[in-house]
Coordinates of C-alpha atoms in Angstrom, one line a residue:
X1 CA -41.1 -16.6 15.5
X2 CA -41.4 -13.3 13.7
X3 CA -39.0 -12.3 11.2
X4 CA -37.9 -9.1 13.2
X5 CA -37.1 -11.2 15.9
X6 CA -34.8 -13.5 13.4
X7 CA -33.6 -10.5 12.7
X8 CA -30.7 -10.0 15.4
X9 CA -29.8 -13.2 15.3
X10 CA -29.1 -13.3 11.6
X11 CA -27.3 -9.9 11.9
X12 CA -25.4 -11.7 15.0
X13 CA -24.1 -14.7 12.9
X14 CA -23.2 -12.6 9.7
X15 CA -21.0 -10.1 12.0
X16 CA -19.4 -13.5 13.9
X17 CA -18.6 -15.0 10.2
X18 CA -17.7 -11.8 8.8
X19 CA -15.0 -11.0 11.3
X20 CA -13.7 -14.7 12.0
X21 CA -13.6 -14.1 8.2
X22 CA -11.4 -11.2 8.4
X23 CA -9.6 -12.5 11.1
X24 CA -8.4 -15.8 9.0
X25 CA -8.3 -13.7 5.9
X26 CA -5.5 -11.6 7.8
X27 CA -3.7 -14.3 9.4
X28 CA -3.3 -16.5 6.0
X29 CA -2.6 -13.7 3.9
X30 CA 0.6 -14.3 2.7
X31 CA 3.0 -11.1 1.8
X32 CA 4.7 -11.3 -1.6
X33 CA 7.8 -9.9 -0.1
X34 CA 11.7 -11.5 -0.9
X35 CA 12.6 -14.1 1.2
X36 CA 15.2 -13.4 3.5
X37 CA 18.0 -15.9 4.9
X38 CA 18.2 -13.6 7.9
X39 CA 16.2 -10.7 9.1
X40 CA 12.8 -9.6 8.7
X41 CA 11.3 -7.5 5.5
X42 CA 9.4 -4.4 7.0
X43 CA 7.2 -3.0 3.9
X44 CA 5.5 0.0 3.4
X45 CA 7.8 2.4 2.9
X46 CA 6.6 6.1 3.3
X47 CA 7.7 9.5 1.4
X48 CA 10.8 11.4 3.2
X49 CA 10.5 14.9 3.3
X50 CA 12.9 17.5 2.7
X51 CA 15.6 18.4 5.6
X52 CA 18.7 20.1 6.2
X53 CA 20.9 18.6 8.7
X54 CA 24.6 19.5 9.6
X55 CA 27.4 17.2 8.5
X56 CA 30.9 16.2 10.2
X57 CA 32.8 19.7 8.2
X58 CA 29.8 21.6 9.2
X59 CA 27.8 21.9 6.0
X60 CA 24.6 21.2 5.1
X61 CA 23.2 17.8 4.8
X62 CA 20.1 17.2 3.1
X63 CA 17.7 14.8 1.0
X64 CA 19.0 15.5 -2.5
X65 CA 22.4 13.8 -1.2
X66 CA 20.4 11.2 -0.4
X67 CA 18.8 10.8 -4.1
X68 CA 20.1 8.8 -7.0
X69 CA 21.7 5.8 -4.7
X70 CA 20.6 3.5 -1.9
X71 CA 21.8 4.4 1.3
X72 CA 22.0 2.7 4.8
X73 CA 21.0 5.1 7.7
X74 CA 21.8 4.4 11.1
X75 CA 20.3 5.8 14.4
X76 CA 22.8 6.6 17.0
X77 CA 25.2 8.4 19.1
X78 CA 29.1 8.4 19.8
X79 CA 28.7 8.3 23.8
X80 CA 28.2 4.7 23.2
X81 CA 32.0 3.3 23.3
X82 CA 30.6 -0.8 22.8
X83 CA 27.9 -1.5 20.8
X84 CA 27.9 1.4 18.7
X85 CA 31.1 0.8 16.9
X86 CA 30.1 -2.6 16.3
X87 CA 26.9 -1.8 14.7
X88 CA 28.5 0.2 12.2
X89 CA 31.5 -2.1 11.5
X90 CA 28.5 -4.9 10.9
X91 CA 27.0 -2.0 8.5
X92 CA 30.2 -2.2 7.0
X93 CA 29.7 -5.7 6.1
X94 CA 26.8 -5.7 5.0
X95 CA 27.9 -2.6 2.2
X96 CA 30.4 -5.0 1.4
X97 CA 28.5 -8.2 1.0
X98 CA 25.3 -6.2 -1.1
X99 CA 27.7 -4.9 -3.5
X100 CA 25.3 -2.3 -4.4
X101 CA 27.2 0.5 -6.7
X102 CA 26.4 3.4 -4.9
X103 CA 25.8 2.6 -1.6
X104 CA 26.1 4.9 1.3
X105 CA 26.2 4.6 4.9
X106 CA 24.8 7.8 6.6
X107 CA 24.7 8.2 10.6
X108 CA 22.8 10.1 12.5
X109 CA 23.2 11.3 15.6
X110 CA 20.4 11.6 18.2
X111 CA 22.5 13.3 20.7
X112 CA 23.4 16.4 18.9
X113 CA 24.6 18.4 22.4
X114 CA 27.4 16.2 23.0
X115 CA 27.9 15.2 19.2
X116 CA 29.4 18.6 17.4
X117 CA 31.0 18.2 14.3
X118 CA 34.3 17.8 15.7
X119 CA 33.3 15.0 17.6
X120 CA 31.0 13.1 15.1
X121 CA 34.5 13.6 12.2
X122 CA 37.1 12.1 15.0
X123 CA 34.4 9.0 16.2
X124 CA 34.2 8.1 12.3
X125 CA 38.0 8.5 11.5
X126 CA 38.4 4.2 11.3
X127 CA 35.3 3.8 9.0
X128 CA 35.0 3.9 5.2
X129 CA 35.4 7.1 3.7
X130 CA 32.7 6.8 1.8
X131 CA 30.6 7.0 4.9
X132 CA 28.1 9.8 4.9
X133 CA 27.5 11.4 8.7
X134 CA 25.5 14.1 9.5
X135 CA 23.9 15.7 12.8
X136 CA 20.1 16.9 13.6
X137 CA 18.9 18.8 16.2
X138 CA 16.1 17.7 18.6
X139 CA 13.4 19.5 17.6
X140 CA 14.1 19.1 14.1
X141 CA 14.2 15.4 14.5
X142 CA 11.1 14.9 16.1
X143 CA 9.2 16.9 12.8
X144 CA 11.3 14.4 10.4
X145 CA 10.1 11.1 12.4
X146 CA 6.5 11.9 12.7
X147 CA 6.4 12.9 8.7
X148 CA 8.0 9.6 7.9
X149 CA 5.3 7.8 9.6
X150 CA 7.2 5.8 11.8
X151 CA 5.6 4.0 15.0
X152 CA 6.7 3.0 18.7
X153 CA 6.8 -0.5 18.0
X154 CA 10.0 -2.5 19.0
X155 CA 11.0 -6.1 17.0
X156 CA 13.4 -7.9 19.2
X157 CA 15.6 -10.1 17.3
X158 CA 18.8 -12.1 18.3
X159 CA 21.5 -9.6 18.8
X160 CA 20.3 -6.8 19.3
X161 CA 17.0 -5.0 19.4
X162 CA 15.5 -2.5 16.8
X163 CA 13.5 0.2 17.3
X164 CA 11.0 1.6 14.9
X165 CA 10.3 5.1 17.2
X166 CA 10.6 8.8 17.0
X167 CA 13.9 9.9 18.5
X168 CA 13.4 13.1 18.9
X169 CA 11.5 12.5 22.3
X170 CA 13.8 11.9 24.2
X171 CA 17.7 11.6 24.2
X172 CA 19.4 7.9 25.3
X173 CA 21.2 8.8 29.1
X174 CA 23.6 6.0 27.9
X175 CA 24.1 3.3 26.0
X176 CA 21.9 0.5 26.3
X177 CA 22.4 -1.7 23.3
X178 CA 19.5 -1.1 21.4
X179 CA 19.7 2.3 22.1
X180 CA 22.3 2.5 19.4
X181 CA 21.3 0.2 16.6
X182 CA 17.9 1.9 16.5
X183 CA 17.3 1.6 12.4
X184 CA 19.0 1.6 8.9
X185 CA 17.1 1.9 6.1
X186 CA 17.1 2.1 2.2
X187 CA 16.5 5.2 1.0
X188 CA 15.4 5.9 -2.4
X189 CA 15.1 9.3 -4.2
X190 CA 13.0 10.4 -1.0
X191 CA 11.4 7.2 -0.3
X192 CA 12.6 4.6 2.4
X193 CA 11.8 1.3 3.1
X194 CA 12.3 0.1 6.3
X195 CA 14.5 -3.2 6.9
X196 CA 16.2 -5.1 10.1
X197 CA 18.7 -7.5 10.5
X198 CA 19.3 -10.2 13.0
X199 CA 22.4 -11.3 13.2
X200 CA 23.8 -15.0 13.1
X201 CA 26.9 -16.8 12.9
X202 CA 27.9 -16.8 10.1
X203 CA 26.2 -12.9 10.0
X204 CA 24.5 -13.5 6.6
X205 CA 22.6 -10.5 7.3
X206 CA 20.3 -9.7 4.1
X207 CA 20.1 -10.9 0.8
X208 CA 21.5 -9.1 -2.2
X209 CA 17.8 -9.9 -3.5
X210 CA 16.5 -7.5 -0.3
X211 CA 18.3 -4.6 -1.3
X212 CA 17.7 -4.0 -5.2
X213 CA 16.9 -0.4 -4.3
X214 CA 16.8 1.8 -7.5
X215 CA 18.2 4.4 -8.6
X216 CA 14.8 6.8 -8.7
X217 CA 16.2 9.5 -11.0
X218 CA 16.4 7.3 -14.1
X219 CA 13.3 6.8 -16.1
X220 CA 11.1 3.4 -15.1
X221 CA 10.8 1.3 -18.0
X222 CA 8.0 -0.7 -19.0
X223 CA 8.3 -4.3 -18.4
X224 CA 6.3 -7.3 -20.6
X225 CA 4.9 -8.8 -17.0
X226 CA 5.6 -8.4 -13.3
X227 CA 4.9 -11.8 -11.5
X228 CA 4.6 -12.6 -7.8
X229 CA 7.6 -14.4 -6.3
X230 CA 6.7 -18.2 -5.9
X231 CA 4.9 -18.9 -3.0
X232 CA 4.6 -22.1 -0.7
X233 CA 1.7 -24.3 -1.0
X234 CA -1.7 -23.4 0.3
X235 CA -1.7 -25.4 4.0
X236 CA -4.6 -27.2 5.3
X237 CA -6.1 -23.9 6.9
X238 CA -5.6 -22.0 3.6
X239 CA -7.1 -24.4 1.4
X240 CA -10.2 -24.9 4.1
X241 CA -10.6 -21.2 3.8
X242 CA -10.9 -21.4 -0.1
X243 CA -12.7 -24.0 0.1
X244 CA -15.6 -22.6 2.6
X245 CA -16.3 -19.8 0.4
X246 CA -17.4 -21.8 -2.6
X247 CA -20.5 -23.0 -0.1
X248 CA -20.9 -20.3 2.2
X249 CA -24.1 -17.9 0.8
X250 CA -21.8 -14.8 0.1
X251 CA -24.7 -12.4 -0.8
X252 CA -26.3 -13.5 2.3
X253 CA -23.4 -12.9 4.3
X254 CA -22.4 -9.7 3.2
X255 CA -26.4 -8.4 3.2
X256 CA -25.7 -9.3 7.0
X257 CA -22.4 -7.3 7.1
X258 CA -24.1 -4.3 4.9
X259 CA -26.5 -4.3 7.6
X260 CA -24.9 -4.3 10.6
X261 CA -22.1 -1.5 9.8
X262 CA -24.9 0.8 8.7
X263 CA -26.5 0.0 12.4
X264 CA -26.5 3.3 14.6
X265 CA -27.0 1.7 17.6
X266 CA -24.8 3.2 19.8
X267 CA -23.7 0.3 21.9
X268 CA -23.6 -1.9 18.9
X269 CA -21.3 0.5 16.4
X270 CA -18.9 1.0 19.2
X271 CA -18.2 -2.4 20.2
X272 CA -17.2 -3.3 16.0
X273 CA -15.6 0.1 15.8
X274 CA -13.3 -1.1 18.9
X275 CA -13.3 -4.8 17.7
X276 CA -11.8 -3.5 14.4
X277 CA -9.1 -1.2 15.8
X278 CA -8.2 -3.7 18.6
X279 CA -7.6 -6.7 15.7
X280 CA -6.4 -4.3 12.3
X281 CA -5.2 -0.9 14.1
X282 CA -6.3 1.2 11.6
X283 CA -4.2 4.5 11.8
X284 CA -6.6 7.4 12.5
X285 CA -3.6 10.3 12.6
X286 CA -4.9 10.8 8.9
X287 CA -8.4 11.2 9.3
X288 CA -11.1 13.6 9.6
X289 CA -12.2 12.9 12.6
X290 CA -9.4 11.1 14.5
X291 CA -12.0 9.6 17.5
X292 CA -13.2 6.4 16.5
X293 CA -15.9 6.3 18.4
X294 CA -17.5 9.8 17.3
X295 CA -18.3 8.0 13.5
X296 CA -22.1 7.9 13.6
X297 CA -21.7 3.5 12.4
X298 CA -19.3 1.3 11.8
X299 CA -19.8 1.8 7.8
X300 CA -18.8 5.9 8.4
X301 CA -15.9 5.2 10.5
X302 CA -14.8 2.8 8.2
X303 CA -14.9 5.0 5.3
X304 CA -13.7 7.7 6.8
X305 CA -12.3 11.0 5.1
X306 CA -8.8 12.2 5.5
X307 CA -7.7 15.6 6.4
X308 CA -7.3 17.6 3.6
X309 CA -2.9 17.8 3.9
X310 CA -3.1 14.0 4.1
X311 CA -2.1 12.7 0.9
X312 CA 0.2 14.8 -1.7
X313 CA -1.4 14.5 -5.1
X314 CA 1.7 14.3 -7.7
X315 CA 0.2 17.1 -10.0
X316 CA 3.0 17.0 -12.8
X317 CA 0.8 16.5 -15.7
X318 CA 2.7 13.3 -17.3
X319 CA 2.2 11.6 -13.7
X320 CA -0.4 8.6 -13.0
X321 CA -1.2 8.2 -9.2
X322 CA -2.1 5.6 -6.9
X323 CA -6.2 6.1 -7.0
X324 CA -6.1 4.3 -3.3
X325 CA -4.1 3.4 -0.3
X326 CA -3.3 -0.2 -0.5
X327 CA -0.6 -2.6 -1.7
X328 CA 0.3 -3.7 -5.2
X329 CA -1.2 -7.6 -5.8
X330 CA 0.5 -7.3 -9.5
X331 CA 1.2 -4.5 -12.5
X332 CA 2.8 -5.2 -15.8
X333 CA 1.6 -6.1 -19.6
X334 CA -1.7 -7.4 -20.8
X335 CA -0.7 -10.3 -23.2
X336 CA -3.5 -9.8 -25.6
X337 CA -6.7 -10.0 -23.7
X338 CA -5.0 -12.2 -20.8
X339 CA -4.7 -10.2 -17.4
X340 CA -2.4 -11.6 -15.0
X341 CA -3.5 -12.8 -11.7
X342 CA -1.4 -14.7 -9.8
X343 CA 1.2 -18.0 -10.8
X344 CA -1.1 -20.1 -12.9
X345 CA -3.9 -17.6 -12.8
X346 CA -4.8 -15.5 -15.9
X347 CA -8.4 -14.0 -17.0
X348 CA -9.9 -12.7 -19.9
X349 CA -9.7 -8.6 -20.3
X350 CA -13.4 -8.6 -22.1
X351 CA -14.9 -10.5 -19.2
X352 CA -13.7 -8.1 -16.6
X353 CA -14.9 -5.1 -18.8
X354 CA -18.5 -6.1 -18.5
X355 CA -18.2 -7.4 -22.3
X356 CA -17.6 -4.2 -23.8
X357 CA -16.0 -5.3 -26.9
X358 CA -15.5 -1.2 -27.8
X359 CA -13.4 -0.5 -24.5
X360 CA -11.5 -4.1 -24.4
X361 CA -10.4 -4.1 -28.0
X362 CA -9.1 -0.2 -27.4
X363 CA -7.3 -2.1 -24.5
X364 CA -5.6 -4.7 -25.8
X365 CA -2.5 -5.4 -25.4
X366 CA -2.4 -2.8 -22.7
X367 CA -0.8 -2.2 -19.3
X368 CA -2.4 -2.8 -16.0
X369 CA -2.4 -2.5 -12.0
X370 CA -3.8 -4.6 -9.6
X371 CA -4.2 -3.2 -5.7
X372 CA -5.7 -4.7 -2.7
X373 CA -6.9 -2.5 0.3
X374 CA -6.5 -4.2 3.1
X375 CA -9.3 -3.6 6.1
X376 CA -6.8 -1.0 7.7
X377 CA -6.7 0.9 4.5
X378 CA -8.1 4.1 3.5
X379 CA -11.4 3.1 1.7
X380 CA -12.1 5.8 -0.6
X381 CA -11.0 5.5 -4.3
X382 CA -9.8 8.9 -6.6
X383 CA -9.0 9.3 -9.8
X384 CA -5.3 8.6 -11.0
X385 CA -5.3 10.9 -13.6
X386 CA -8.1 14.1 -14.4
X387 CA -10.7 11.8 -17.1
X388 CA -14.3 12.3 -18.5
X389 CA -16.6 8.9 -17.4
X390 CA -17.5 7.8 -20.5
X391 CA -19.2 4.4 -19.4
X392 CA -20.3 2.6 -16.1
X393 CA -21.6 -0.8 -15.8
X394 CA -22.4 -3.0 -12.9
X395 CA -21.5 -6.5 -13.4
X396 CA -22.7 -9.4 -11.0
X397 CA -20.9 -12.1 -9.9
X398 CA -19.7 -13.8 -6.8
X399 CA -18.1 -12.6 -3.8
X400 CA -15.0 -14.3 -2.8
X401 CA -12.2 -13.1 -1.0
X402 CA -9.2 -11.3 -2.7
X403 CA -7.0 -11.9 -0.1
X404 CA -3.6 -13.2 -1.0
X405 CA -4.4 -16.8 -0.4
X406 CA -8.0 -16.8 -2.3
X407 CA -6.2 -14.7 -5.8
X408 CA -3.7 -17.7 -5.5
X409 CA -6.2 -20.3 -5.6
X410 CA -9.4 -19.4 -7.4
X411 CA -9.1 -19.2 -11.1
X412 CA -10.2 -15.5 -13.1
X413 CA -11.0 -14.4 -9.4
X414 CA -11.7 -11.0 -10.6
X415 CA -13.3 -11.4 -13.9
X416 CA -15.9 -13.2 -11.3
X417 CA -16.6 -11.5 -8.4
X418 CA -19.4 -8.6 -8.3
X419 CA -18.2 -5.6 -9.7
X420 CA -18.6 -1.8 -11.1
X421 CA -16.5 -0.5 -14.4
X422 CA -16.1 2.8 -14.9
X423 CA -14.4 3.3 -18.1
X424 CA -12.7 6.7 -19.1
X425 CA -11.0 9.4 -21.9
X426 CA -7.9 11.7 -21.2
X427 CA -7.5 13.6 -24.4
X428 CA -9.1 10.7 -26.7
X429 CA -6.9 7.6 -24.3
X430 CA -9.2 5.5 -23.1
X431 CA -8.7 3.8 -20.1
X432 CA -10.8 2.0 -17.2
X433 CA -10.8 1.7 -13.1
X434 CA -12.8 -1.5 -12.2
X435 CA -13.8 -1.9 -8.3
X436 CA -13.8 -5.6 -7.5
X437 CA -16.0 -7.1 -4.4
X438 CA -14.9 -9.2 -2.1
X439 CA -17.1 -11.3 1.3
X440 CA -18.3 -9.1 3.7
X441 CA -18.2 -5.9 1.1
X442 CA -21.7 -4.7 1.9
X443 CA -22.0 -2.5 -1.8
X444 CA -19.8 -0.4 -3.6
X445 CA -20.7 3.3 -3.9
X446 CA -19.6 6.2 -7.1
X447 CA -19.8 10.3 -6.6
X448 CA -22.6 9.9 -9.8
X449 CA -24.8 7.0 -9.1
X450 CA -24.3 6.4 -4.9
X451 CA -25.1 2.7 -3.5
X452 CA -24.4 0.8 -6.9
X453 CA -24.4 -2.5 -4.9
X454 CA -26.3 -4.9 -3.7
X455 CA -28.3 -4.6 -6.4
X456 CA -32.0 -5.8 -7.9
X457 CA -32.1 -7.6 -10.3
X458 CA -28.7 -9.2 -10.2
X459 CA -27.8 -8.9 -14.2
X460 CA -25.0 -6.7 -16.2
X461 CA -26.7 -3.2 -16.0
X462 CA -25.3 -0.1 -18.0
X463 CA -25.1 3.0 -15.1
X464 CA -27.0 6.4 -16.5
X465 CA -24.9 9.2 -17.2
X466 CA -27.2 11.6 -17.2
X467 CA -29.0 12.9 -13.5
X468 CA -26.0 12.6 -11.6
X469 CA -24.8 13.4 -8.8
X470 CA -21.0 14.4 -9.8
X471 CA -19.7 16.0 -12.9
X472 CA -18.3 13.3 -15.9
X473 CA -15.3 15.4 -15.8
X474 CA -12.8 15.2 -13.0
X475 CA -9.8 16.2 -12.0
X476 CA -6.6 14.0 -10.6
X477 CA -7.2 13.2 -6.7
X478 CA -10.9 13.9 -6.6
X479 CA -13.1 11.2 -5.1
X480 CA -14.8 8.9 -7.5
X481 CA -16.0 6.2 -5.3
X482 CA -15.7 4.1 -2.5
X483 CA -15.8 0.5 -1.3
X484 CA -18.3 -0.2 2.3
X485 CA -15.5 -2.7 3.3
X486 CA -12.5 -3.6 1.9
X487 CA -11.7 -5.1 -1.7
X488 CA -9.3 -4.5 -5.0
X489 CA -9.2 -2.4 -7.6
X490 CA -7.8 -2.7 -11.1
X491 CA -6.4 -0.2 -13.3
X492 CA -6.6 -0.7 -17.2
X493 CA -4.2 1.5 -19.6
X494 CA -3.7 1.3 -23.3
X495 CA -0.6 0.1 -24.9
X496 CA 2.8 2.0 -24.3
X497 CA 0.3 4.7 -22.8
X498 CA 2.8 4.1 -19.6
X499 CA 5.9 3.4 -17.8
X500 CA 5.1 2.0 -14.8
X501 CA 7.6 3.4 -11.9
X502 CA 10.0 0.6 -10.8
X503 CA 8.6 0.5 -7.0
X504 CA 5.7 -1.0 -8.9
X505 CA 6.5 -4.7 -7.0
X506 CA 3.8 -7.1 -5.6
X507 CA 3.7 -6.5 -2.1
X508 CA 4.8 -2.6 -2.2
X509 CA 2.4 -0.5 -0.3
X510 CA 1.0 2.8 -2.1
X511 CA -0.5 5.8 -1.0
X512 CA -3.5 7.3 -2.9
X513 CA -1.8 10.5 -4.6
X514 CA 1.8 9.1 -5.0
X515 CA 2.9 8.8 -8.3
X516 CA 2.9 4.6 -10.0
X517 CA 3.7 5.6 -13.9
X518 CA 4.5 8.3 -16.1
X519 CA 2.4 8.9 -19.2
X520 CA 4.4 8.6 -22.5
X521 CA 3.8 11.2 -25.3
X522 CA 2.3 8.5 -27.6
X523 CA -0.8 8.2 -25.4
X524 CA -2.0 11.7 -26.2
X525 CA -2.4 10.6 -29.5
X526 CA -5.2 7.5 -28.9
X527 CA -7.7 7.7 -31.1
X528 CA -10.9 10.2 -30.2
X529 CA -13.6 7.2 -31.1
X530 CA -16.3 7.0 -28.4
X531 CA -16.7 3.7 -27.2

């Protein structure tokens, strides 16, 4: 038998590996979130814009009341004589048993015909006075919910049902139960994160652990090392998983991958391109071109370009932003040249840098990110601050996973997968972006050199800078690179070039543009040698 007719059948098994792959990859991954006696943690938190809402006395209600504290908000109405005044009393409780200084109940009506001001001040007359209330009209509503990024998704619990939804479609008839105890949330300086309660008996409802919201008008301060919350032991499945990709052929496998999401064949793209949104649910209200189907292969639609309004770029000058959408795997202090992994899991600084003594001793001691983009992620990577490329190497290695369960279990996981450095200056600070590979990432691509992976021969190779395709010099937020499938990248900063901003927790979700850190005066001053 010919090779072209191996051929499908080779592309075939790679595709089933690669997405029975994904698919375990997903279902063992294991948030680093609190753990909760009651209730479930919903992460992922998005950026609240700006409104102006009517309060009981009939002034204006908006965000900046909302800054500086947590705060519990509470969808609802007051034509809802039974469950409604029992949500709120439990809300009560649970302000009392947080003990968070600071904390605020705000609730807001989705029935703003019936609830006027009058009526929302004499429904809230037997709660805390320290209750917030405030009204919003329909269409208003609807505008606030869709910029907050919140789906129609329901998670039933015992008790009552919450509802994740925009309000502003329609308004409840009556009250249903969950009709009332739609959502509270924490809201912090503009940013929420979403959490539920289920209640039990007795109602332990959330941790005092699940509600360290901070206080986001105080500087972040740098911290010597964040570190993952302890998690379980790796169960049979887990440890099979890690186990399989020590004897699998990784290059093979992801040559297979590489070329079937580059295939054009019409059929063919479409049926990944719907096996992918059926199993991760990408959402596509960001992108370019929102039809999935119209990508011209899997590999386009998968990294796909976002409409230009899509992501705010934080453009205040001593801000660093996320470079990509994705969630935090860890952040915190270099201890020396030891980069924190996971719990027992440290690797060498110089090894991850390609060897470049020049840029590893500059970053000693230093400050560093870690973020994983998961498949449903946004795939292209941009600068987190405007830099001049002074260096790019490509740096072979293996191909595991990064996956929570794989970073937990293989030792200096990134100092040995494949990957590409790209080391930087901002006014003489030095500073470096690494793009780690993971199975099934077909190559990683840069704005200057395109395709840098797979690569021949398979050896540490210094990138040209000269010939390329980009400028050296970019700005914050332009496009640098991109990964053909998902994978992690790390973020290197001098020391006390940074404060990292306090959200900065494994397991918080970023977007590319918001702000993670704040540059500190002392960085300007780095010294101007060239590595």
């Amino acid at each position: 038998m010919s090779t072209k007719r191996y051929l499908p059948w080779l592309v075939a098994a790679g595709l089933v590996a690669g997405l029975a792959g994904g698919w375990l990859a997903r279902e063992l991954r294991a948030p680093a979130v609190p753990v909760l006696q009651s209730g479930t943690w919903l992460p992922g938190g998005r950026t609240v814009p700006d409104f102006q809402l009517l309060d009981e006395r009939g002034g204006a209600a908006t965000l900046a009341q909302l800054q500086g504290h947590p705060s519990l908000v509470f969808f609802g109405f007051t034509n809802c004589p039974d469950v409604c005044p029992t949500t709120l009393t439990m809300l009560t409780r649970v302000q009392s048993e947080i003990a968070l200084p600071g904390l605020k109940v705000v609730l807001v009506t989705v029935d703003p015909e019936r609830d006027t001001p009058t009526q929302m001040a004499n429904y809230l007359q037997g709660f805390r006075r320290r209750y917030a209330r405030s009204d919003r009209n329909t269409s208003r509503a609807r505008q606030l919910d869709a910029r907050a990024g919140r789906r129609r998704r329901a998670h039933r619990h015992a008790g009552w049902q919450l509802h994740d939804r925009s309000l502003g479609d329609r308004l409840p008839a009556g009250c249903r139960g969950h009709e009332c105890g739609d959502l509270f949330a924490a809201l912090r300086a503009g940013a929420t994160r979403e959490r539920s309660t289920r209640p039990r008996q007795p109602p332990r409802y959330l941790t005092s652990q699940a509600h360290q919201a901070t206080d986001m008008s105080t500087p972040s301060v740098r911290r010597p090392a964040v570190r993952r919350p302890a998690v379980s032991k790796p169960g049979l499945a887990a440890r099979a998983f890690v186990a399989m990709q020590y004897v699998i052929p990784q290059h093979l496998v992801s040559r297979v991958v590489l070329a079937a999401t580059r295939s054009r064949w019409h059929s063919f793209k479409n049926l990944l391109i719907r096996s992918f949104m059926r199993g991760f649910q990408p959402d596509m209200r960001d992108a370019l071109e929102p039809d999935a189907t119209a990508y011209p292969s899997f590999n386009a639609f998968f990294t796909r370009a976002l409409r230009a309004d899509a992501r705010q770029i934080d453009l205040g000058t001593d801000a660093v932003v996320s470079p990509v959408d994705g969630a935090v795997s860890q952040a915190g202090h270099i201890t020396g040249g030891a980069v924190f992994q996971a719990k027992g899991h440290d690797y060498d600084l110089e090894t991850l840098l390609a060897g470049q003594t020049a840029w590893s001793d500059r970053l000693r001691d230093g400050e560093f990110a870690t973020i994983y983009l998961a498949p449903f992620d946004y795939h292209r990577i941009h600068m987190p601050m405007a830099g001049v490329l002074r260096g790019a190497w490509y740096v072979p290695g293996r191909l595991f996973s990064v996956n929570t369960v794989t970073v937990a279990s293989v030792p200096r996981l990134f100092a040995r997968n494949e990957r590409v450095v790209c080391c930087f200056e901002t006014n003489g600070m030095p500073w470096a972006l690494v793009l780690v590979g993971a199975l099934n990432v077909g190559s990683m691509a840069t704005v200057w050199h395109g395709d840098v992976t797979p690569r021949r021969p398979r050896v540490i190779t210094k990138l040209p800078l000269t010939n390329l395709a980009a400028p050296l010099s970019l700005a914050k937020g332009d496009e640098l690179a991109r990964f053909n499938m998902g994978s992690t990248v790390v973020l290197v900063l001098p020391r006390d070039a940074i404060h990292w901003d306090a959200r900065l927790q494994p397991g918080e979700t970023l977007r590319m543009g918001s702000m993670i850190g704040r540059m500190q005066p002392s960085a300007a001053a780095q010294t101007t040698n060239q590595a």
